[in-house]
Short mmCIF file of C-alpha atoms in Angstrom, two decimals:
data_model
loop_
_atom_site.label_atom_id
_atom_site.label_comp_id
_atom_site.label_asym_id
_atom_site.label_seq_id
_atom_site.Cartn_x
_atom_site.Cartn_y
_atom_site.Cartn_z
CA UNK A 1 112.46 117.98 85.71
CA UNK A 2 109.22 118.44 84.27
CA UNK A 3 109.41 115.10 82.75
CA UNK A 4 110.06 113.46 86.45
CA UNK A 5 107.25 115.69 88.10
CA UNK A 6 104.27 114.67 85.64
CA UNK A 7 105.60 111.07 86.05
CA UNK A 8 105.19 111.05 90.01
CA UNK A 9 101.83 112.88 89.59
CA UNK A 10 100.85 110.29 86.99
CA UNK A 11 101.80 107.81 89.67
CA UNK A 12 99.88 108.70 92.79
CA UNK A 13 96.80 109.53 90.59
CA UNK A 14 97.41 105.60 89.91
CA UNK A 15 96.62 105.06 93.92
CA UNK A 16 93.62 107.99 93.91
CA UNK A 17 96.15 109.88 95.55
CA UNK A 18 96.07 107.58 98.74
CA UNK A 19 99.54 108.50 99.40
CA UNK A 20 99.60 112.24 98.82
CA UNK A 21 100.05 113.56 95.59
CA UNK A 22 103.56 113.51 93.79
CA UNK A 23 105.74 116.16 93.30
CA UNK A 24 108.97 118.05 92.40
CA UNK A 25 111.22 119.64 95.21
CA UNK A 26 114.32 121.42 96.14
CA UNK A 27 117.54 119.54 95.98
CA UNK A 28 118.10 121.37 99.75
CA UNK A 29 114.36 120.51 100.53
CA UNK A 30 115.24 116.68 99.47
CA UNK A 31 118.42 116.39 101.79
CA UNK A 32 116.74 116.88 104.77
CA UNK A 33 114.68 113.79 103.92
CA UNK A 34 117.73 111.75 103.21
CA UNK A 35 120.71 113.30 104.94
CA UNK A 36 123.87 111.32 102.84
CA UNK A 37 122.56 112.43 99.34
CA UNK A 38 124.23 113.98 97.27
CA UNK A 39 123.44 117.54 96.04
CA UNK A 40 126.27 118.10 93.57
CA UNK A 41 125.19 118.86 89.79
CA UNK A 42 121.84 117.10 91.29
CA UNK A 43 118.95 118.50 88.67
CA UNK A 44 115.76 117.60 89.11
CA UNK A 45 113.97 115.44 93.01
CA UNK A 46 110.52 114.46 93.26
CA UNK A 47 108.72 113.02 95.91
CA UNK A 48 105.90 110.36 95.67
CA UNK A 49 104.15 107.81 98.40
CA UNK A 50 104.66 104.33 98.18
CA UNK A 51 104.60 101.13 100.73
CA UNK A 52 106.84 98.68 102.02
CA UNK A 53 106.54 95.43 103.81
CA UNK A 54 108.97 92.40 105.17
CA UNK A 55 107.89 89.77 103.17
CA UNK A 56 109.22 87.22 105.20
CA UNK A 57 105.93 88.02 107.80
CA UNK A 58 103.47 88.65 105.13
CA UNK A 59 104.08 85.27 103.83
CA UNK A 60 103.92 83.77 107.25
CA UNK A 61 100.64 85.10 107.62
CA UNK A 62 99.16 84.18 104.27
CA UNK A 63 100.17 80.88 105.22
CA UNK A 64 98.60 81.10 108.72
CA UNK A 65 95.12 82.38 106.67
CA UNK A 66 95.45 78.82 104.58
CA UNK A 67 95.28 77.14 107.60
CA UNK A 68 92.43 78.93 109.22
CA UNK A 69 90.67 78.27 105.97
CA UNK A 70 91.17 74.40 106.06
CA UNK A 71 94.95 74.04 104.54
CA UNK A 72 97.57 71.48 106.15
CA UNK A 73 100.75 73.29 105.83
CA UNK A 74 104.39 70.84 105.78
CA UNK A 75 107.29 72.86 106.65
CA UNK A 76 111.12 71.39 105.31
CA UNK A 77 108.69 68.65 103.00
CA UNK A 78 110.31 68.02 99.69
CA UNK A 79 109.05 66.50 96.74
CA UNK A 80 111.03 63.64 95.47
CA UNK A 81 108.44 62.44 92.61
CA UNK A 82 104.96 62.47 91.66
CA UNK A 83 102.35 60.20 91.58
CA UNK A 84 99.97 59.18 88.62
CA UNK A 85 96.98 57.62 87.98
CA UNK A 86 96.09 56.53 83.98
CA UNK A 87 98.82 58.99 83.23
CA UNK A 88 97.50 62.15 85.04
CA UNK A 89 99.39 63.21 87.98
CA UNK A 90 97.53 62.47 91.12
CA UNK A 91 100.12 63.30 94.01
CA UNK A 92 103.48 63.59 95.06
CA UNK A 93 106.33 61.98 96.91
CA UNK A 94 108.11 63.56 99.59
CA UNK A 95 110.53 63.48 102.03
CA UNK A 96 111.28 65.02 105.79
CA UNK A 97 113.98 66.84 104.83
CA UNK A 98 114.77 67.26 108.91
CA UNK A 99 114.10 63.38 109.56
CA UNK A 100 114.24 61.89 106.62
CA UNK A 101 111.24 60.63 106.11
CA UNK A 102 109.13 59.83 103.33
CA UNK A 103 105.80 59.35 102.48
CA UNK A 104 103.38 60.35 100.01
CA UNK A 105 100.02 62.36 98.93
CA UNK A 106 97.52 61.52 96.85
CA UNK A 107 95.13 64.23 95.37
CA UNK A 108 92.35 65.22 92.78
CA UNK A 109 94.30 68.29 91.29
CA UNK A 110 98.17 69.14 91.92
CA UNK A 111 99.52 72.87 91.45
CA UNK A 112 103.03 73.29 90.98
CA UNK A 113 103.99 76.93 92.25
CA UNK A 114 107.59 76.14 93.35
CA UNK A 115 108.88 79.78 92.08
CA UNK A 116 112.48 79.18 90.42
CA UNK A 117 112.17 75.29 90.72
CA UNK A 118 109.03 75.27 88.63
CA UNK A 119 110.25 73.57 85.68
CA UNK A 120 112.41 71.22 87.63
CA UNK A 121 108.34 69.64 88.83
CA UNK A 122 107.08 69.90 85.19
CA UNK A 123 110.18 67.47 84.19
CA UNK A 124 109.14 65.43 86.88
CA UNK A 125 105.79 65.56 85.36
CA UNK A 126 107.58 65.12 81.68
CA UNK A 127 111.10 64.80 81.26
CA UNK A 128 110.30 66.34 77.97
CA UNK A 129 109.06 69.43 78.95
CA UNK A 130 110.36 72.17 77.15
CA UNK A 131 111.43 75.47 79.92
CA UNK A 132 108.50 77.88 80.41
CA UNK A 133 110.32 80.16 82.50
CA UNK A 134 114.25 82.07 82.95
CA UNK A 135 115.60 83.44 85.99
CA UNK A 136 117.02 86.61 87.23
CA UNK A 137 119.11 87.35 89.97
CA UNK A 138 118.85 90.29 92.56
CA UNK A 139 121.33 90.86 95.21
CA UNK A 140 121.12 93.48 97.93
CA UNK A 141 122.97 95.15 100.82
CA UNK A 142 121.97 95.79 104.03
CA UNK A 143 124.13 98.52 106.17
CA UNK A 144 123.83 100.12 109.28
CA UNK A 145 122.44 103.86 109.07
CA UNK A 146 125.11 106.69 109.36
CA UNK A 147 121.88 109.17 110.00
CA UNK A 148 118.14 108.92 110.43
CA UNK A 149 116.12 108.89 106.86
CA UNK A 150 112.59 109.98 106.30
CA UNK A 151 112.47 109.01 102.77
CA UNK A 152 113.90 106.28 100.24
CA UNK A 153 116.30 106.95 97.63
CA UNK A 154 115.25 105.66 93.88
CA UNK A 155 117.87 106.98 91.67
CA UNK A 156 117.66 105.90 87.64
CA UNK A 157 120.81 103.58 86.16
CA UNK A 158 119.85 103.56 82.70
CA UNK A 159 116.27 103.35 80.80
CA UNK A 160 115.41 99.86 82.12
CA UNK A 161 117.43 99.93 86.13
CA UNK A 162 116.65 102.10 88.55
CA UNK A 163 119.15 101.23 91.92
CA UNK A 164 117.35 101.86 95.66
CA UNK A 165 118.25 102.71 98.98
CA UNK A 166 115.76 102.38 101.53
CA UNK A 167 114.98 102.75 104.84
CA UNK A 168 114.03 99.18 106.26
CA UNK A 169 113.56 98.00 109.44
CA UNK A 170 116.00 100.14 111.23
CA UNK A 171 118.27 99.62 108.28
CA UNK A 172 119.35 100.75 104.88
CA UNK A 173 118.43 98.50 102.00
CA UNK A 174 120.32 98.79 98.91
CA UNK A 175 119.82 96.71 95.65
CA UNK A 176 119.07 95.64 93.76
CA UNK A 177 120.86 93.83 90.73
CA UNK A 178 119.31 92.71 87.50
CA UNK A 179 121.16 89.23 85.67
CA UNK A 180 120.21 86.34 84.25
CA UNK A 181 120.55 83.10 86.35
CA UNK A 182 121.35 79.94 85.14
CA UNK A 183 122.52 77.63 87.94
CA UNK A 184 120.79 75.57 90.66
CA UNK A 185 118.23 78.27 92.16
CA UNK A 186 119.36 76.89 95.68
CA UNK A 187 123.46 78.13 95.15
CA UNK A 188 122.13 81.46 94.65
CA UNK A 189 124.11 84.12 96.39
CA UNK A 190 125.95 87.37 96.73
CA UNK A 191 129.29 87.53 94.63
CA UNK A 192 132.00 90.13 95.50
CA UNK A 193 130.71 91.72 91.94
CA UNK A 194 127.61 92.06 93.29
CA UNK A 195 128.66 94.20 96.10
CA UNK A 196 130.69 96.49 93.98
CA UNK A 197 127.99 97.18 91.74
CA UNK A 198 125.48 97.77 94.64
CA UNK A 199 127.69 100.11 96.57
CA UNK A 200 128.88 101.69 92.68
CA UNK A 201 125.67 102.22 91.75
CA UNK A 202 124.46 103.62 94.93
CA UNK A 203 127.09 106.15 95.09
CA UNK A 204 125.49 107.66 92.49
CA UNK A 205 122.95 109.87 95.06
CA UNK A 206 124.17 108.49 98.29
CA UNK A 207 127.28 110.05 100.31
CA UNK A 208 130.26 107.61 100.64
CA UNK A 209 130.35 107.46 104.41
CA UNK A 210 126.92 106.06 103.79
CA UNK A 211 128.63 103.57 101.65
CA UNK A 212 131.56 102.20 103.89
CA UNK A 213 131.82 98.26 104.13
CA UNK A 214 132.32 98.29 107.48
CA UNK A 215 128.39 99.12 107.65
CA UNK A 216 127.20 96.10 105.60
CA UNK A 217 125.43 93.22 107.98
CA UNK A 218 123.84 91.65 105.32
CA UNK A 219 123.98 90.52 102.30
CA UNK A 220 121.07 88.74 100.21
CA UNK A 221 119.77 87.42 96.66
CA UNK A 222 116.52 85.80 95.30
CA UNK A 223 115.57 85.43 92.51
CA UNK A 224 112.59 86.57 90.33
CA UNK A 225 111.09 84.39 87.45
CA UNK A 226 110.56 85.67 84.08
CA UNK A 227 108.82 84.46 80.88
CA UNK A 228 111.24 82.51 79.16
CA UNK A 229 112.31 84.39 75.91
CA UNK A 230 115.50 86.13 74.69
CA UNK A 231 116.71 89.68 75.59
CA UNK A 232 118.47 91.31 78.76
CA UNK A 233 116.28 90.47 82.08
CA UNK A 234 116.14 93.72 82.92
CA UNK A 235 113.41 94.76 80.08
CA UNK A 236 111.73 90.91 80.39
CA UNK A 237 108.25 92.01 81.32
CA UNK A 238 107.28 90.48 85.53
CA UNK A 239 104.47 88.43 84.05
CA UNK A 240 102.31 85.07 85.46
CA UNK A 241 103.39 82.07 83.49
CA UNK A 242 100.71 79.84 83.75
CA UNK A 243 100.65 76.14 81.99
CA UNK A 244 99.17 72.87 82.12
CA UNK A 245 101.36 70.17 81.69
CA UNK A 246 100.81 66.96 79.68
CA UNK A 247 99.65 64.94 82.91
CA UNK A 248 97.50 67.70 83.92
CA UNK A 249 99.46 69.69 86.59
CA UNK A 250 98.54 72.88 86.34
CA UNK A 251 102.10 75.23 87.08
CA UNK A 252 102.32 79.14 88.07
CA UNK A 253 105.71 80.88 88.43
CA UNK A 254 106.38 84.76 88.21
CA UNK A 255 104.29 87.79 89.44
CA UNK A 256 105.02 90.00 92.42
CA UNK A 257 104.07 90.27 96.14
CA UNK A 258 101.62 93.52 94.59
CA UNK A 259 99.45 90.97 92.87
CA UNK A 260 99.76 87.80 94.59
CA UNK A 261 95.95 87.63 95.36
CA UNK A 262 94.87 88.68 91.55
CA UNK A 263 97.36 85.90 90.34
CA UNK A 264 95.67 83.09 93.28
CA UNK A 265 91.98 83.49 92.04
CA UNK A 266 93.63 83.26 88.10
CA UNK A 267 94.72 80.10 89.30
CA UNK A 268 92.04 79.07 91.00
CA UNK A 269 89.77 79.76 87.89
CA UNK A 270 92.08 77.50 85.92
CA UNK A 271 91.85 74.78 88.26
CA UNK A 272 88.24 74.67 88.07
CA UNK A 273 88.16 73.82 84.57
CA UNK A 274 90.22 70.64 84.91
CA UNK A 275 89.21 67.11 85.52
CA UNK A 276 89.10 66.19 89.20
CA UNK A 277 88.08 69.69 90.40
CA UNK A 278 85.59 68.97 93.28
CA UNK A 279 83.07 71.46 92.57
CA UNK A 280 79.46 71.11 94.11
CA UNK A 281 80.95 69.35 96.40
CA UNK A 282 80.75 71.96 98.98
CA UNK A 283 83.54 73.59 97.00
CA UNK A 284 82.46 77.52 96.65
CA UNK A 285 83.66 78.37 93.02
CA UNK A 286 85.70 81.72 92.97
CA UNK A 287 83.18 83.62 91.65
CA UNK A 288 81.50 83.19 94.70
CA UNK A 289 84.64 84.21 97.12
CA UNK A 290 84.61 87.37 98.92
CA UNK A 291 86.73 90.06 97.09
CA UNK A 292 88.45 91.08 99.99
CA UNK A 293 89.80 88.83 102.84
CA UNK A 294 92.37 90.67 106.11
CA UNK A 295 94.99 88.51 106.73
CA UNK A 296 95.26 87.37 110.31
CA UNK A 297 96.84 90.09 112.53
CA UNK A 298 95.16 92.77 110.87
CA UNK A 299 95.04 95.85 112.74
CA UNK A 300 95.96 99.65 113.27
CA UNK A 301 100.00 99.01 114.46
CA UNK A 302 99.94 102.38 116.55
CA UNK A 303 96.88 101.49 118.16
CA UNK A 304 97.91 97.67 119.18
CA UNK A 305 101.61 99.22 120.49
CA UNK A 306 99.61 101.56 122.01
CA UNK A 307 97.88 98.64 124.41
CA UNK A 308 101.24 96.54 125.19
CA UNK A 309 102.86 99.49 126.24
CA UNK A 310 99.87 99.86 128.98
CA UNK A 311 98.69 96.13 129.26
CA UNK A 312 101.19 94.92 131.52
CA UNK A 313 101.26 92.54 135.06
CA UNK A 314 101.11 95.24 138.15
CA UNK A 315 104.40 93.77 139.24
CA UNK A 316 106.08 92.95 136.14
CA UNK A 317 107.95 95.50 134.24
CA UNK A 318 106.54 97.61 131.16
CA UNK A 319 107.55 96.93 127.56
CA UNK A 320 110.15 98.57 125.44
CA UNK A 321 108.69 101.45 123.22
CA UNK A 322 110.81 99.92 120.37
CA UNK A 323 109.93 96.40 121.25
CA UNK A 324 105.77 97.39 121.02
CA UNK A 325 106.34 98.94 117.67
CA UNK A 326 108.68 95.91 116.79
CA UNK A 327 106.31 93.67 117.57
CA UNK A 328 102.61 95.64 116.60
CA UNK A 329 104.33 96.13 112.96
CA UNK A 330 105.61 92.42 112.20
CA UNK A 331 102.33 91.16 114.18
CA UNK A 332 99.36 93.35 114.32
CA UNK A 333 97.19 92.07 116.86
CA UNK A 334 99.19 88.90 117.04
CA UNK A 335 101.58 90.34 119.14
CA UNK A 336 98.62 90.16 122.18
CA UNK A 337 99.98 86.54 122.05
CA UNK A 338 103.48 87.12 121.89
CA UNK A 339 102.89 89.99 125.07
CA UNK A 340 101.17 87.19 127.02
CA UNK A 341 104.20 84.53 126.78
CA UNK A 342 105.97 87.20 127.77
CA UNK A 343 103.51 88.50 130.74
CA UNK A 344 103.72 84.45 132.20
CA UNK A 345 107.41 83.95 131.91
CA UNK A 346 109.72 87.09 132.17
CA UNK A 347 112.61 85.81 130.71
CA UNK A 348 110.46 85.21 127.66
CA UNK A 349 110.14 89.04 127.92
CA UNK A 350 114.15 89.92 127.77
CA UNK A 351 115.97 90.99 124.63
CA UNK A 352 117.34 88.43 122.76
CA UNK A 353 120.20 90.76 121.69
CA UNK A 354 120.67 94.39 123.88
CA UNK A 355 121.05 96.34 120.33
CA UNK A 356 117.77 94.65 118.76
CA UNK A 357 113.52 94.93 119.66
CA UNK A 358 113.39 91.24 119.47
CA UNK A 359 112.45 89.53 122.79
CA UNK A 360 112.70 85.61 123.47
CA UNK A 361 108.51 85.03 123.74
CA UNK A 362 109.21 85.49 119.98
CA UNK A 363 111.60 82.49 118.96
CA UNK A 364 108.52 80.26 120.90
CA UNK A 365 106.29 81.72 118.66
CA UNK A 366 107.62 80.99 116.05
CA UNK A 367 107.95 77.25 117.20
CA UNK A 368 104.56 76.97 118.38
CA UNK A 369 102.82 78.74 115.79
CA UNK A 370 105.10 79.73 112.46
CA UNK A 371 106.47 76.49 111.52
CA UNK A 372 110.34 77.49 112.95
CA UNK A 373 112.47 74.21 112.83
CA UNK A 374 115.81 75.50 112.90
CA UNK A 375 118.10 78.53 113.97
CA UNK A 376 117.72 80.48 110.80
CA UNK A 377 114.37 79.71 110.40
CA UNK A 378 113.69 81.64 113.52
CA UNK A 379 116.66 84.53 113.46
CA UNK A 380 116.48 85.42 109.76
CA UNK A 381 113.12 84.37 108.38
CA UNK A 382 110.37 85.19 111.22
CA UNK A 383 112.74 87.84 113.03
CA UNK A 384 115.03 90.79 112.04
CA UNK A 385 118.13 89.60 113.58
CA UNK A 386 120.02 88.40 110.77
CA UNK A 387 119.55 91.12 108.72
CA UNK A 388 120.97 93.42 111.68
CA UNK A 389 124.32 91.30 112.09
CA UNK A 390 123.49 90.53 115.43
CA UNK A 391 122.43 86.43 115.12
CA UNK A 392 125.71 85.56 117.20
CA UNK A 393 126.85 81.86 117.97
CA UNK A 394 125.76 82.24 121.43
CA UNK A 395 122.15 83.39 120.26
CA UNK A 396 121.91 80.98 117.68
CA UNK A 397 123.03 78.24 120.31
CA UNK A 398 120.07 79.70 122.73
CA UNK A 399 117.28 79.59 119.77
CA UNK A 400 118.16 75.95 119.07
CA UNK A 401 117.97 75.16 122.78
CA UNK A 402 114.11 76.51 122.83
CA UNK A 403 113.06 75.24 119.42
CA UNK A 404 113.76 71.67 121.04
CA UNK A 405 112.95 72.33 124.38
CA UNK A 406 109.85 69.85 125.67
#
């Protein structure tokens, strides 16, 4: 107990204490937190603040602050080959992957940061290329809550594996698994294995009618990208594999969400030093970059659910609590935009399913503005309906319907 105590105190003191300060508690104290855990033979709980996000939006938007800042973004665009000028590569070949398409870019500097498929582009770069990286899979559950949670669950395995259940959008997240992956990164997926050991492990702290099947809506798994080396994935250190390839590609694979910025200007650093770097061009070097850059949508979310539960027409009706929050939380002060599809056309404003926050001003959205092509773009990568079990046929015939309406 001690042991667990001066380790969640050594974390928060990590943060300055931004998040309280971590500590040990009752076993009775911890259950009303977490309703379905288990007390039995339980020893030692602490308590510590952390943060959580839905990645999905937090990518959108990072993408949406490349294109404020001068990026062109291609959604479904695959690269087929690259191009090369006196044996350095100067571009790439793609292809439409909706239309079929192809065409081609040509460019000073090319960074490959294609996560799992990163050494699949340095082969295209040099079929000799020795593998820089190894994968590991992670497969998680998502089930319907039996009871309201204040807290999340992290509950050890072994030295290395700790399993979680949290409290996600509505939801209980559990996961996640740790095994190396050797297959085609795009096959990756939930085995019946997985579940078991998700839903085994889990039942460690958690109460089994937490744990019933019959709860599950979702099932996921990604993959994270390790140093290549030998040893069990699960003590591989999360490190940024950076290398420069024998044409000059510079490639990036591994890191986490946590440093994503950190690892960008590393990058960026390393790209200045290469031939064809545009510098004093009216190209700020990164030393030069503000430190600190919001993300569009930045804002207080109580404070921006706060005005679309007020801001509404004087005959139209007023929104959903659970819909502002919904949408303040995934949007910040992008939702304003979302509210006023909704304000000009109410049936933009309806649910698109009565048991989710999601309203239909959201699936044009995501058209107009996110880069949504197809059904699951929209109902499991910009939205939470997926993830909730409730992306029926008939929805999924309706989103297809206004992500190719004129």
């Amino acid at each position: 107990a001690a042991k667990l105590g001066a380790g969640v105190f050594a974390y928060s003191a990590l943060s300055a204490f931004g998040d309280g300060v971590g500590h040990l508690l009752s076993p009775a104290k911890a259950a009303e937190s977490v309703p379905e855990l288990r007390t039995d033979n339980l020893k030692a709980v602490a308590v510590y603040g952390d943060d959580q996000m839905n990645d999905s939006r937090l990518a959108l938007m990072t993408l949406r602050a490349a294109v404020e800042s001068g990026a062109s973004v291609l959604n479904y665009a695959e690269v087929t080959g690259l191009r090369f000028t006196n044996g350095r590569v100067t571009g790439a070949e793609l292809r439409d992957q909706r239309s079929g398409d192809e065409f081609g870019v040509d460019a000073r500097l090319v960074l490959n940061a294609t996560g799992p498929w990163v050494d699949h582009l340095r082969k295209l770069e040099d079929p000799n290329a020795a593998p820089s990286i190894r994968l590991s899979k992670g497969a998680h559950l998502v089930l319907k809550r039996t009871a309201p949670w204040k807290a999340a669950l992290a509950t050890p395995i072994d030295k290395y594996r700790i399993t979680f259940a949290l409290p996600w959008e509505d939801m209980l997240l559990l996961g996640t698994t740790d095994e190396e992956y050797e297959g085609d990164p795009g096959d990756v997926g939930v085995t019946e294995k997985d579940t078991a050991q998700i839903l085994d492990e889990a039942a460690l702290s958690v109460r089994d009618e937490q744990l019933s099947r019959d709860l599950i809506t979702y099932a996921y798994a990604g993959l994270r990208v390790l140093p290549g080396g030998p040893g069990d994935t699960s003590k591989a250190k999360r490190e940024t594999v950076v290398t420069e390839g024998r044409g000059g590609m510079l490639s990036v694979a591994g890191g986490k969400w946590t440093t994503f910025r950190h690892i960008g200007r590393t990058v960026l650093k390393k790209l200045e030093t290469l031939p064809g770097h545009p510098l004093g061009e009216g190209i700020e070097p990164v030393s030069e970059l503000p430190k600190k850059m919001p993300l569009p949508g930045i804002a207080n979310p109580r404070a921006v659910a706060h005005r679309l539960l007020i801001d509404h027409p004087a005959d139209g009706p007023r929104m959903a609590a659970d819909t502002a929050r919904h949408l303040s939380t995934h949007y910040g002060s992008l939702a304003f935009d979302i509210a006023r599809l909704a304000n000009e056309n109410p049936e933009l404003a309806e649910r698109i399913h009565p048991d989710a926050p999601e309203i239909w001003a959201q699936v044009v959205y995501a058209r107009d503005n996110e880069w949504a092509e197809t059904a699951d773009d929209v109902l499991r990568r910009r939205t939470t309906l997926t993830i909730r079990g409730l992306a029926t046929e008939d929805i999924r015939h309706q989103v297809e319907d206004l992500l190719h309406a004129e």
